[in-house]
Amino acid sequence: MTESIKFLLDENKLPRAWYNINADMPVPPAPVLHPATKEPVTPDFLSVLFPMSLIMQEVSTERWIEIPEPVREVYKLWRPTPLFRARRLEKALDTPAHIYYKYEGVSPVGSHKPNTAVAQAFYNKEAGTQALTTETGAGQWGSALAMACRFFDLDLEVYMVKVSYHQKPYRRIVMQTYGAQVFASPTDRTEYGRSVLAQDPDSPGSLGIAISEAVEAAATSGGKKKYSLGSVLNHVLTHQTVIGLEALEQMEMAGEYPDVIIGCVGGGSNFAGFAYPFLHQNLTNGKQTRIIAVEPSSCPTLTRGKYAFDYGDTAEMAPIVKMHTLGHTFVPPAIHAGGLRYHGMAPTVSALVAEGYIEARAVGQLDTFAGAVQFARAEGIIPAPESSHAVRVAIDEALRCKETGERKVIVFNLSGHGHFDMAAYEAYFRNELADYEYPAEEIAAAMAHLPSVEM
Ligand SMILES: *Cc1c(COP(=O)(O)O)cnc(C)c1O
Protein backbone atom coordinates (compact mmCIF):
# COMPACT_ATOMS: atom_id res chain seq x y z
CA MET A 1 0.00 0.00 0.00
CA THR A 2 1.31 3.37 -0.97
CA GLU A 3 1.48 5.98 1.75
CA SER A 4 1.10 8.85 -0.69
CA ILE A 5 -0.78 11.99 0.31
CA LYS A 6 -0.93 13.80 -3.04
CA PHE A 7 -1.75 12.28 -6.41
CA LEU A 8 -0.39 14.60 -9.08
CA LEU A 9 -0.82 14.39 -12.84
CA ASP A 10 1.73 15.76 -15.31
CA GLU A 11 0.69 18.67 -17.50
CA ASN A 12 0.56 16.33 -20.49
CA LYS A 13 -2.19 14.38 -18.70
CA LEU A 14 -4.46 17.43 -18.76
CA PRO A 15 -7.65 16.16 -20.48
CA ARG A 16 -8.00 16.93 -24.21
CA ALA A 17 -11.81 16.76 -24.22
CA TRP A 18 -14.66 17.58 -21.85
CA TYR A 19 -17.35 14.99 -21.06
CA ASN A 20 -20.92 15.87 -22.09
CA ILE A 21 -23.59 14.12 -19.99
CA ASN A 22 -26.20 14.68 -22.75
CA ALA A 23 -24.71 11.68 -24.58
CA ASP A 24 -25.60 9.34 -21.73
CA MET A 25 -28.68 10.88 -20.10
CA PRO A 26 -31.04 8.04 -19.15
CA VAL A 27 -34.01 10.40 -19.55
CA PRO A 28 -34.72 12.69 -22.54
CA PRO A 29 -34.19 16.41 -21.86
CA ALA A 30 -37.20 18.63 -21.24
CA PRO A 31 -37.51 21.49 -23.73
CA VAL A 32 -36.15 24.95 -22.87
CA LEU A 33 -38.97 27.49 -23.22
CA HIS A 34 -39.10 31.13 -24.25
CA PRO A 35 -39.98 33.25 -21.17
CA ALA A 36 -42.76 35.15 -22.94
CA THR A 37 -44.24 32.75 -25.49
CA LYS A 38 -43.54 29.59 -23.44
CA GLU A 39 -42.73 27.86 -26.75
CA PRO A 40 -39.40 26.00 -27.17
CA VAL A 41 -36.61 28.56 -27.62
CA THR A 42 -34.83 28.98 -30.94
CA PRO A 43 -31.06 29.41 -31.31
CA ASP A 44 -31.90 32.97 -32.50
CA PHE A 45 -33.32 33.92 -29.11
CA LEU A 46 -30.30 32.49 -27.31
CA SER A 47 -27.84 34.11 -29.75
CA VAL A 48 -28.70 37.54 -28.32
CA LEU A 49 -27.01 36.35 -25.14
CA PHE A 50 -24.48 33.69 -26.16
CA PRO A 51 -22.09 32.99 -29.05
CA MET A 52 -23.29 30.20 -31.35
CA SER A 53 -20.43 27.87 -30.36
CA LEU A 54 -21.69 27.78 -26.76
CA ILE A 55 -25.33 27.39 -27.86
CA MET A 56 -24.30 24.38 -29.92
CA GLN A 57 -22.49 22.92 -26.89
CA GLU A 58 -25.64 23.49 -24.84
CA VAL A 59 -27.67 21.14 -27.02
CA SER A 60 -24.87 18.87 -28.26
CA THR A 61 -25.23 15.13 -27.71
CA GLU A 62 -21.57 14.42 -28.57
CA ARG A 63 -20.00 12.57 -25.65
CA TRP A 64 -16.61 14.29 -25.93
CA ILE A 65 -16.04 17.96 -26.77
CA GLU A 66 -12.47 18.90 -27.65
CA ILE A 67 -10.86 21.47 -25.35
CA PRO A 68 -9.37 24.21 -27.60
CA GLU A 69 -5.59 24.45 -27.29
CA PRO A 70 -5.61 28.12 -26.08
CA VAL A 71 -7.94 27.04 -23.24
CA ARG A 72 -5.65 24.14 -22.32
CA GLU A 73 -2.70 26.55 -22.30
CA VAL A 74 -4.44 28.73 -19.70
CA TYR A 75 -5.60 25.68 -17.70
CA LYS A 76 -1.93 24.71 -17.39
CA LEU A 77 -1.35 27.73 -15.13
CA TRP A 78 -2.87 25.63 -12.30
CA ARG A 79 -4.13 22.33 -13.78
CA PRO A 80 -4.08 19.41 -13.33
CA THR A 81 -5.14 20.11 -9.74
CA PRO A 82 -4.07 17.78 -6.92
CA LEU A 83 -6.06 14.92 -5.43
CA PHE A 84 -5.28 14.43 -1.75
CA ARG A 85 -5.75 11.45 0.53
CA ALA A 86 -7.03 13.00 3.79
CA ARG A 87 -5.01 10.70 6.05
CA ARG A 88 -4.88 13.18 8.92
CA LEU A 89 -8.66 13.70 8.81
CA GLU A 90 -9.17 9.92 8.72
CA LYS A 91 -7.04 9.65 11.86
CA ALA A 92 -8.86 12.51 13.60
CA LEU A 93 -12.19 10.82 12.88
CA ASP A 94 -10.81 7.38 13.79
CA THR A 95 -12.59 5.96 10.75
CA PRO A 96 -11.75 2.91 8.65
CA ALA A 97 -12.96 4.86 5.59
CA HIS A 98 -10.48 6.20 3.05
CA ILE A 99 -11.18 9.86 2.36
CA TYR A 100 -9.89 11.67 -0.73
CA TYR A 101 -10.49 15.20 -1.95
CA LYS A 102 -9.93 16.89 -5.28
CA TYR A 103 -8.71 20.43 -4.60
CA GLU A 104 -9.86 23.19 -6.95
CA GLY A 105 -8.67 25.97 -4.60
CA VAL A 106 -5.25 26.02 -6.32
CA SER A 107 -6.59 28.12 -9.21
CA PRO A 108 -5.43 31.77 -9.13
CA VAL A 109 -8.84 32.93 -7.84
CA GLY A 110 -9.23 30.02 -5.44
CA SER A 111 -12.12 28.03 -6.89
CA HIS A 112 -13.22 25.75 -9.74
CA LYS A 113 -14.94 28.61 -11.59
CA PRO A 114 -12.11 29.52 -14.02
CA ASN A 115 -12.56 26.09 -15.68
CA THR A 116 -15.60 27.47 -17.52
CA ALA A 117 -14.73 31.18 -17.36
CA VAL A 118 -11.62 30.61 -19.48
CA ALA A 119 -13.56 28.53 -22.00
CA GLN A 120 -16.39 31.08 -22.26
CA ALA A 121 -13.98 33.99 -22.69
CA PHE A 122 -12.18 32.06 -25.44
CA TYR A 123 -15.36 31.23 -27.41
CA ASN A 124 -16.68 34.79 -27.06
CA LYS A 125 -13.42 36.32 -28.26
CA GLU A 126 -13.43 33.92 -31.21
CA ALA A 127 -17.00 35.05 -32.06
CA GLY A 128 -16.08 38.75 -32.04
CA THR A 129 -17.77 39.72 -28.75
CA GLN A 130 -16.43 43.03 -27.33
CA ALA A 131 -17.50 42.69 -23.71
CA LEU A 132 -19.16 40.23 -21.37
CA THR A 133 -21.75 40.97 -18.71
CA THR A 134 -22.39 38.76 -15.73
CA GLU A 135 -23.71 38.53 -12.20
CA THR A 136 -21.79 37.33 -9.19
CA GLY A 137 -23.02 36.29 -5.76
CA ALA A 138 -20.17 35.84 -3.33
CA GLY A 139 -17.74 37.12 -5.96
CA GLN A 140 -15.97 33.90 -6.96
CA TRP A 141 -17.57 33.81 -10.38
CA GLY A 142 -16.88 37.47 -11.08
CA SER A 143 -13.22 37.00 -10.07
CA ALA A 144 -12.87 33.98 -12.34
CA LEU A 145 -14.46 35.69 -15.33
CA ALA A 146 -12.48 38.88 -14.71
CA MET A 147 -9.25 36.92 -14.92
CA ALA A 148 -10.40 35.00 -17.99
CA CYS A 149 -11.54 38.17 -19.80
CA ARG A 150 -8.17 39.76 -19.14
CA PHE A 151 -6.38 36.73 -20.63
CA PHE A 152 -8.49 36.96 -23.81
CA ASP A 153 -8.65 40.78 -23.98
CA LEU A 154 -12.40 41.26 -23.39
CA ASP A 155 -14.10 43.96 -21.29
CA LEU A 156 -16.30 42.83 -18.39
CA GLU A 157 -19.29 44.32 -16.47
CA VAL A 158 -20.10 42.53 -13.22
CA TYR A 159 -23.42 42.92 -11.38
CA MET A 160 -22.56 41.87 -7.83
CA VAL A 161 -25.29 41.00 -5.29
CA LYS A 162 -25.34 44.03 -2.99
CA VAL A 163 -25.10 42.13 0.31
CA SER A 164 -21.94 40.38 -0.93
CA TYR A 165 -20.55 43.61 -2.43
CA HIS A 166 -20.52 44.99 1.13
CA GLN A 167 -19.73 41.74 3.02
CA LYS A 168 -16.88 40.75 0.69
CA PRO A 169 -15.10 43.88 -0.55
CA TYR A 170 -11.87 42.01 -1.29
CA ARG A 171 -13.45 40.01 -4.09
CA ARG A 172 -14.59 43.24 -5.72
CA ILE A 173 -11.00 44.48 -5.56
CA VAL A 174 -9.78 41.20 -7.08
CA MET A 175 -12.13 41.78 -10.03
CA GLN A 176 -10.97 45.38 -10.36
CA THR A 177 -7.34 44.24 -10.27
CA TYR A 178 -8.03 42.17 -13.39
CA GLY A 179 -9.69 45.23 -14.96
CA ALA A 180 -13.43 44.50 -14.58
CA GLN A 181 -16.16 47.08 -13.82
CA VAL A 182 -18.16 46.02 -10.73
CA PHE A 183 -21.62 47.34 -9.73
CA ALA A 184 -23.68 46.63 -6.56
CA SER A 185 -26.94 45.06 -7.75
CA PRO A 186 -29.72 46.21 -7.78
CA THR A 187 -28.21 49.15 -9.69
CA ASP A 188 -29.78 52.15 -11.39
CA ARG A 189 -28.02 51.17 -14.65
CA THR A 190 -30.83 48.89 -15.88
CA GLU A 191 -34.57 49.22 -16.17
CA TYR A 192 -35.06 46.13 -14.04
CA GLY A 193 -32.64 47.34 -11.33
CA ARG A 194 -34.45 50.67 -11.16
CA SER A 195 -37.81 48.91 -10.77
CA VAL A 196 -36.49 46.82 -7.86
CA LEU A 197 -35.04 49.90 -6.14
CA ALA A 198 -38.32 51.77 -6.57
CA GLN A 199 -40.13 49.03 -4.62
CA ASP A 200 -37.40 48.45 -2.03
CA PRO A 201 -34.55 50.98 -1.88
CA ASP A 202 -32.79 48.78 0.72
CA SER A 203 -33.00 45.56 -1.29
CA PRO A 204 -30.00 43.34 -0.39
CA GLY A 205 -30.14 41.99 -3.93
CA SER A 206 -30.18 38.36 -4.94
CA LEU A 207 -28.55 36.26 -7.59
CA GLY A 208 -31.85 36.26 -9.51
CA ILE A 209 -31.98 40.07 -9.60
CA ALA A 210 -28.33 40.36 -10.60
CA ILE A 211 -28.82 37.83 -13.41
CA SER A 212 -31.72 39.90 -14.72
CA GLU A 213 -29.59 43.05 -14.77
CA ALA A 214 -26.67 41.38 -16.54
CA VAL A 215 -29.01 39.79 -19.09
CA GLU A 216 -30.68 43.13 -19.76
CA ALA A 217 -27.32 44.87 -20.22
CA ALA A 218 -26.29 42.31 -22.84
CA ALA A 219 -29.68 42.06 -24.56
CA THR A 220 -29.87 45.84 -25.07
CA SER A 221 -26.27 46.25 -26.32
CA GLY A 222 -27.00 45.69 -30.00
CA GLY A 223 -24.78 42.60 -30.13
CA LYS A 224 -21.60 44.18 -28.68
CA LYS A 225 -21.97 42.53 -25.31
CA LYS A 226 -22.80 38.93 -24.53
CA TYR A 227 -23.88 37.45 -21.25
CA SER A 228 -21.94 34.83 -19.34
CA LEU A 229 -23.34 32.48 -16.71
CA GLY A 230 -21.13 30.71 -14.19
CA SER A 231 -23.33 27.70 -13.46
CA VAL A 232 -26.61 25.90 -14.28
CA LEU A 233 -26.26 25.71 -18.09
CA ASN A 234 -25.10 22.50 -19.72
CA HIS A 235 -22.05 24.00 -21.41
CA VAL A 236 -20.85 25.24 -18.01
CA LEU A 237 -21.23 21.79 -16.46
CA THR A 238 -19.43 20.27 -19.45
CA HIS A 239 -16.42 22.62 -19.07
CA GLN A 240 -16.19 21.67 -15.40
CA THR A 241 -15.83 17.95 -16.18
CA VAL A 242 -12.10 18.51 -16.49
CA ILE A 243 -12.22 18.12 -12.66
CA GLY A 244 -13.76 14.65 -12.61
CA LEU A 245 -11.79 13.39 -15.61
CA GLU A 246 -8.55 14.22 -13.81
CA ALA A 247 -9.89 12.71 -10.58
CA LEU A 248 -10.71 9.42 -12.35
CA GLU A 249 -7.06 9.10 -13.40
CA GLN A 250 -5.82 10.15 -9.98
CA MET A 251 -7.95 7.52 -8.24
CA GLU A 252 -6.37 5.00 -10.56
CA MET A 253 -2.94 6.22 -9.38
CA ALA A 254 -4.18 5.71 -5.81
CA GLY A 255 -5.25 2.18 -6.69
CA GLU A 256 -8.82 2.65 -5.42
CA TYR A 257 -12.25 3.40 -6.84
CA PRO A 258 -14.83 5.60 -5.05
CA ASP A 259 -17.79 4.04 -3.25
CA VAL A 260 -19.15 7.53 -2.57
CA ILE A 261 -18.74 10.78 -4.54
CA ILE A 262 -19.75 14.07 -2.88
CA GLY A 263 -20.02 17.66 -4.06
CA CYS A 264 -21.82 20.82 -2.93
CA VAL A 265 -24.51 22.30 -5.18
CA GLY A 266 -25.43 25.90 -5.86
CA GLY A 267 -26.35 25.81 -9.52
CA GLY A 268 -24.67 22.42 -9.86
CA SER A 269 -21.48 23.12 -11.84
CA ASN A 270 -18.65 21.98 -9.54
CA PHE A 271 -20.74 19.01 -8.45
CA ALA A 272 -21.54 17.93 -11.99
CA GLY A 273 -18.02 18.64 -13.21
CA PHE A 274 -16.63 16.39 -10.52
CA ALA A 275 -19.36 13.74 -10.43
CA TYR A 276 -20.42 13.25 -14.06
CA PRO A 277 -17.27 11.43 -15.22
CA PHE A 278 -17.91 8.96 -12.35
CA LEU A 279 -21.63 8.83 -13.19
CA HIS A 280 -20.54 8.00 -16.75
CA GLN A 281 -18.87 4.90 -15.28
CA ASN A 282 -22.10 4.05 -13.42
CA LEU A 283 -24.21 4.47 -16.54
CA THR A 284 -21.98 2.70 -19.06
CA ASN A 285 -19.43 0.61 -17.19
CA GLY A 286 -21.29 -1.20 -14.42
CA LYS A 287 -19.88 0.87 -11.54
CA GLN A 288 -22.20 1.49 -8.58
CA THR A 289 -20.77 4.55 -6.89
CA ARG A 290 -23.22 6.51 -4.72
CA ILE A 291 -23.29 10.13 -5.82
CA ILE A 292 -24.40 12.77 -3.31
CA ALA A 293 -25.24 16.43 -3.97
CA VAL A 294 -25.16 18.63 -0.84
CA GLU A 295 -27.06 21.88 -0.40
CA PRO A 296 -27.73 24.28 2.52
CA SER A 297 -30.94 23.64 4.47
CA SER A 298 -31.74 27.37 4.15
CA CYS A 299 -31.89 27.08 0.33
CA PRO A 300 -33.05 23.46 -0.08
CA THR A 301 -33.63 23.39 -3.83
CA LEU A 302 -33.19 19.64 -4.44
CA THR A 303 -34.54 18.34 -1.13
CA ARG A 304 -37.56 20.61 -0.61
CA GLY A 305 -38.12 22.36 -3.96
CA LYS A 306 -40.50 21.31 -6.68
CA TYR A 307 -39.35 19.63 -9.92
CA ALA A 308 -41.18 21.90 -12.35
CA PHE A 309 -40.80 24.43 -15.15
CA ASP A 310 -39.60 27.79 -13.82
CA TYR A 311 -37.81 30.92 -14.96
CA GLY A 312 -34.04 31.03 -14.54
CA ASP A 313 -34.21 34.57 -13.18
CA THR A 314 -36.38 36.82 -11.04
CA ALA A 315 -37.40 39.22 -13.80
CA GLU A 316 -38.73 36.43 -16.06
CA MET A 317 -36.35 37.37 -18.90
CA ALA A 318 -34.28 34.18 -18.88
CA PRO A 319 -35.58 30.94 -20.41
CA ILE A 320 -37.98 28.64 -18.56
CA VAL A 321 -36.43 25.25 -17.81
CA LYS A 322 -37.52 22.14 -15.96
CA MET A 323 -35.54 21.93 -12.74
CA HIS A 324 -35.89 21.71 -9.00
CA THR A 325 -36.90 25.18 -7.90
CA LEU A 326 -37.84 27.14 -4.81
CA GLY A 327 -39.65 29.63 -7.06
CA HIS A 328 -37.91 32.35 -9.07
CA THR A 329 -39.24 35.05 -6.70
CA PHE A 330 -37.76 33.34 -3.60
CA VAL A 331 -34.96 35.33 -1.95
CA PRO A 332 -32.94 32.95 0.28
CA PRO A 333 -31.64 34.03 3.70
CA ALA A 334 -28.25 35.79 3.55
CA ILE A 335 -26.20 32.77 4.68
CA HIS A 336 -22.44 32.91 4.32
CA ALA A 337 -22.28 30.24 1.62
CA GLY A 338 -23.35 32.92 -0.87
CA GLY A 339 -22.52 30.70 -3.83
CA LEU A 340 -25.27 28.27 -2.85
CA ARG A 341 -28.13 30.79 -2.80
CA TYR A 342 -29.74 30.11 -6.19
CA HIS A 343 -33.46 29.26 -6.44
CA GLY A 344 -32.99 26.71 -9.23
CA MET A 345 -30.65 23.93 -10.33
CA ALA A 346 -28.92 22.64 -13.45
CA PRO A 347 -31.61 20.72 -15.39
CA THR A 348 -29.52 17.55 -15.82
CA VAL A 349 -28.72 17.44 -12.09
CA SER A 350 -32.44 17.83 -11.34
CA ALA A 351 -33.46 15.11 -13.80
CA LEU A 352 -30.86 12.71 -12.40
CA VAL A 353 -32.00 13.40 -8.82
CA ALA A 354 -35.65 12.93 -9.83
CA GLU A 355 -34.78 9.56 -11.41
CA GLY A 356 -32.69 8.38 -8.47
CA TYR A 357 -29.24 8.42 -10.11
CA ILE A 358 -28.05 11.11 -7.69
CA GLU A 359 -28.89 11.49 -3.96
CA ALA A 360 -29.55 14.92 -2.49
CA ARG A 361 -28.90 16.00 1.07
CA ALA A 362 -29.33 19.31 2.95
CA VAL A 363 -27.12 20.39 5.84
CA GLY A 364 -27.40 23.27 8.33
CA GLN A 365 -25.01 26.19 8.57
CA LEU A 366 -23.66 25.38 12.06
CA ASP A 367 -22.91 21.71 11.30
CA THR A 368 -21.26 22.85 8.08
CA PHE A 369 -18.88 25.25 9.82
CA ALA A 370 -18.12 22.66 12.51
CA GLY A 371 -17.05 20.27 9.74
CA ALA A 372 -15.03 22.97 8.01
CA VAL A 373 -13.09 23.77 11.19
CA GLN A 374 -12.44 20.09 11.86
CA PHE A 375 -11.16 19.70 8.28
CA ALA A 376 -8.93 22.79 8.53
CA ARG A 377 -7.40 21.59 11.80
CA ALA A 378 -6.61 18.18 10.31
CA GLU A 379 -5.65 18.98 6.71
CA GLY A 380 -4.58 22.64 6.91
CA ILE A 381 -6.74 23.95 4.09
CA ILE A 382 -9.53 26.33 5.16
CA PRO A 383 -12.48 25.44 2.93
CA ALA A 384 -14.85 27.93 1.32
CA PRO A 385 -18.23 27.95 3.12
CA GLU A 386 -19.77 26.46 -0.05
CA SER A 387 -17.26 23.61 -0.24
CA SER A 388 -17.74 22.99 3.48
CA HIS A 389 -21.12 21.45 2.68
CA ALA A 390 -19.33 18.65 0.86
CA VAL A 391 -16.79 18.40 3.70
CA ARG A 392 -19.64 17.98 6.21
CA VAL A 393 -21.22 15.08 4.36
CA ALA A 394 -17.84 13.43 3.72
CA ILE A 395 -17.23 13.53 7.49
CA ASP A 396 -20.74 12.19 8.17
CA GLU A 397 -20.19 9.30 5.75
CA ALA A 398 -16.81 8.54 7.34
CA LEU A 399 -18.36 8.56 10.82
CA ARG A 400 -21.03 6.14 9.61
CA CYS A 401 -18.22 3.86 8.42
CA LYS A 402 -16.76 4.04 11.92
CA GLU A 403 -20.06 2.72 13.32
CA THR A 404 -20.41 -0.06 10.77
CA GLY A 405 -16.72 -0.87 10.41
CA GLU A 406 -16.92 -0.48 6.63
CA ARG A 407 -13.80 0.64 4.77
CA LYS A 408 -15.49 2.75 2.13
CA VAL A 409 -13.67 5.00 -0.29
CA ILE A 410 -15.15 8.49 0.02
CA VAL A 411 -14.12 11.14 -2.51
CA PHE A 412 -15.30 14.74 -2.43
CA ASN A 413 -14.68 17.91 -4.37
CA LEU A 414 -13.14 20.74 -2.37
CA SER A 415 -14.36 23.42 -4.77
CA GLY A 416 -12.44 26.32 -3.25
CA HIS A 417 -10.56 27.81 -0.32
CA GLY A 418 -12.09 30.19 2.21
CA HIS A 419 -9.40 32.87 2.46
CA PHE A 420 -11.85 35.61 1.49
CA ASP A 421 -14.48 34.22 3.87
CA MET A 422 -12.78 34.79 7.20
CA ALA A 423 -15.60 37.11 8.35
CA ALA A 424 -17.91 34.10 8.11
CA TYR A 425 -15.53 32.00 10.21
CA GLU A 426 -15.25 34.86 12.71
CA ALA A 427 -19.04 35.03 12.99
CA TYR A 428 -19.07 31.27 13.60
CA PHE A 429 -16.45 31.50 16.37
CA ARG A 430 -18.42 34.33 18.02
CA ASN A 431 -21.57 32.19 18.02
CA GLU A 432 -23.24 34.74 15.77
CA LEU A 433 -24.36 32.26 13.13
CA ALA A 434 -27.78 30.66 13.17
CA ASP A 435 -29.33 27.64 11.52
CA TYR A 436 -31.96 29.28 9.38
CA GLU A 437 -35.19 27.40 9.48
CA TYR A 438 -36.50 26.09 6.18
CA PRO A 439 -38.56 29.16 5.16
CA ALA A 440 -41.65 27.09 4.32
CA GLU A 441 -44.08 29.99 4.06
CA GLU A 442 -41.85 32.09 1.81
CA ILE A 443 -41.20 29.16 -0.48
CA ALA A 444 -44.91 28.31 -0.64
CA ALA A 445 -45.60 31.93 -1.58
CA ALA A 446 -42.92 31.83 -4.30
CA MET A 447 -44.36 28.57 -5.68
CA ALA A 448 -47.54 30.43 -6.54
CA HIS A 449 -45.52 32.32 -9.18
CA LEU A 450 -44.34 29.32 -11.20
CA PRO A 451 -45.26 29.73 -14.88
CA SER A 452 -48.13 27.56 -16.04
CA VAL A 453 -46.76 25.41 -18.83
CA GLU A 454 -48.66 22.81 -20.80
CA MET A 455 -46.40 19.78 -21.12
C1 LIG B 1 -19.70 29.23 -6.83
C2 LIG B 1 -19.18 28.20 -5.94
C3 LIG B 1 -19.94 27.05 -5.65
C4 LIG B 1 -21.35 26.85 -6.12
O1 LIG B 1 -21.56 26.86 -7.50
P1 LIG B 1 -21.81 25.55 -8.35
O2 LIG B 1 -22.14 26.02 -9.70
O3 LIG B 1 -22.95 24.80 -7.72
O4 LIG B 1 -20.56 24.78 -8.31
C5 LIG B 1 -19.36 26.10 -4.84
N1 LIG B 1 -18.12 26.25 -4.33
C6 LIG B 1 -17.37 27.33 -4.60
C7 LIG B 1 -16.00 27.44 -3.99
C8 LIG B 1 -17.87 28.34 -5.41
O5 LIG B 1 -17.12 29.40 -5.68
XYZ file of C-alpha atoms and ligand atoms in Angstrom, residues 110-113 138-141 171 230-232 236-237 240 264-272 338-341 345 384-388 413-417, ligand 1:
54
model
C -9.230 30.021 -5.439
C -12.125 28.027 -6.888
C -13.219 25.751 -9.745
C -14.940 28.613 -11.588
C -20.171 35.840 -3.327
C -17.739 37.121 -5.956
C -15.967 33.898 -6.964
C -17.573 33.805 -10.385
C -13.447 40.011 -4.085
C -21.131 30.707 -14.192
C -23.326 27.695 -13.460
C -26.608 25.897 -14.283
C -20.852 25.245 -18.011
C -21.225 21.788 -16.463
C -16.192 21.668 -15.402
C -21.816 20.817 -2.929
C -24.506 22.297 -5.180
C -25.427 25.904 -5.864
C -26.352 25.807 -9.523
C -24.670 22.421 -9.858
C -21.477 23.122 -11.836
C -18.654 21.982 -9.538
C -20.737 19.009 -8.445
C -21.544 17.925 -11.990
C -23.353 32.916 -0.868
C -22.523 30.700 -3.834
C -25.274 28.266 -2.854
C -28.130 30.790 -2.803
C -30.652 23.933 -10.332
C -14.846 27.932 1.319
C -18.226 27.951 3.123
C -19.773 26.458 -0.045
C -17.256 23.610 -0.238
C -17.739 22.988 3.476
C -14.677 17.905 -4.369
C -13.138 20.743 -2.373
C -14.362 23.418 -4.770
C -12.435 26.323 -3.249
C -10.558 27.809 -0.316
C -19.699 29.232 -6.826
C -19.183 28.202 -5.941
C -19.945 27.052 -5.647
C -21.349 26.847 -6.119
O -21.558 26.864 -7.498
P -21.813 25.553 -8.352
O -22.135 26.024 -9.705
O -22.950 24.798 -7.721
O -20.557 24.781 -8.310
C -19.358 26.098 -4.841
N -18.119 26.249 -4.335
C -17.372 27.332 -4.597
C -16.004 27.440 -3.988
C -17.873 28.336 -5.410
O -17.121 29.404 -5.680
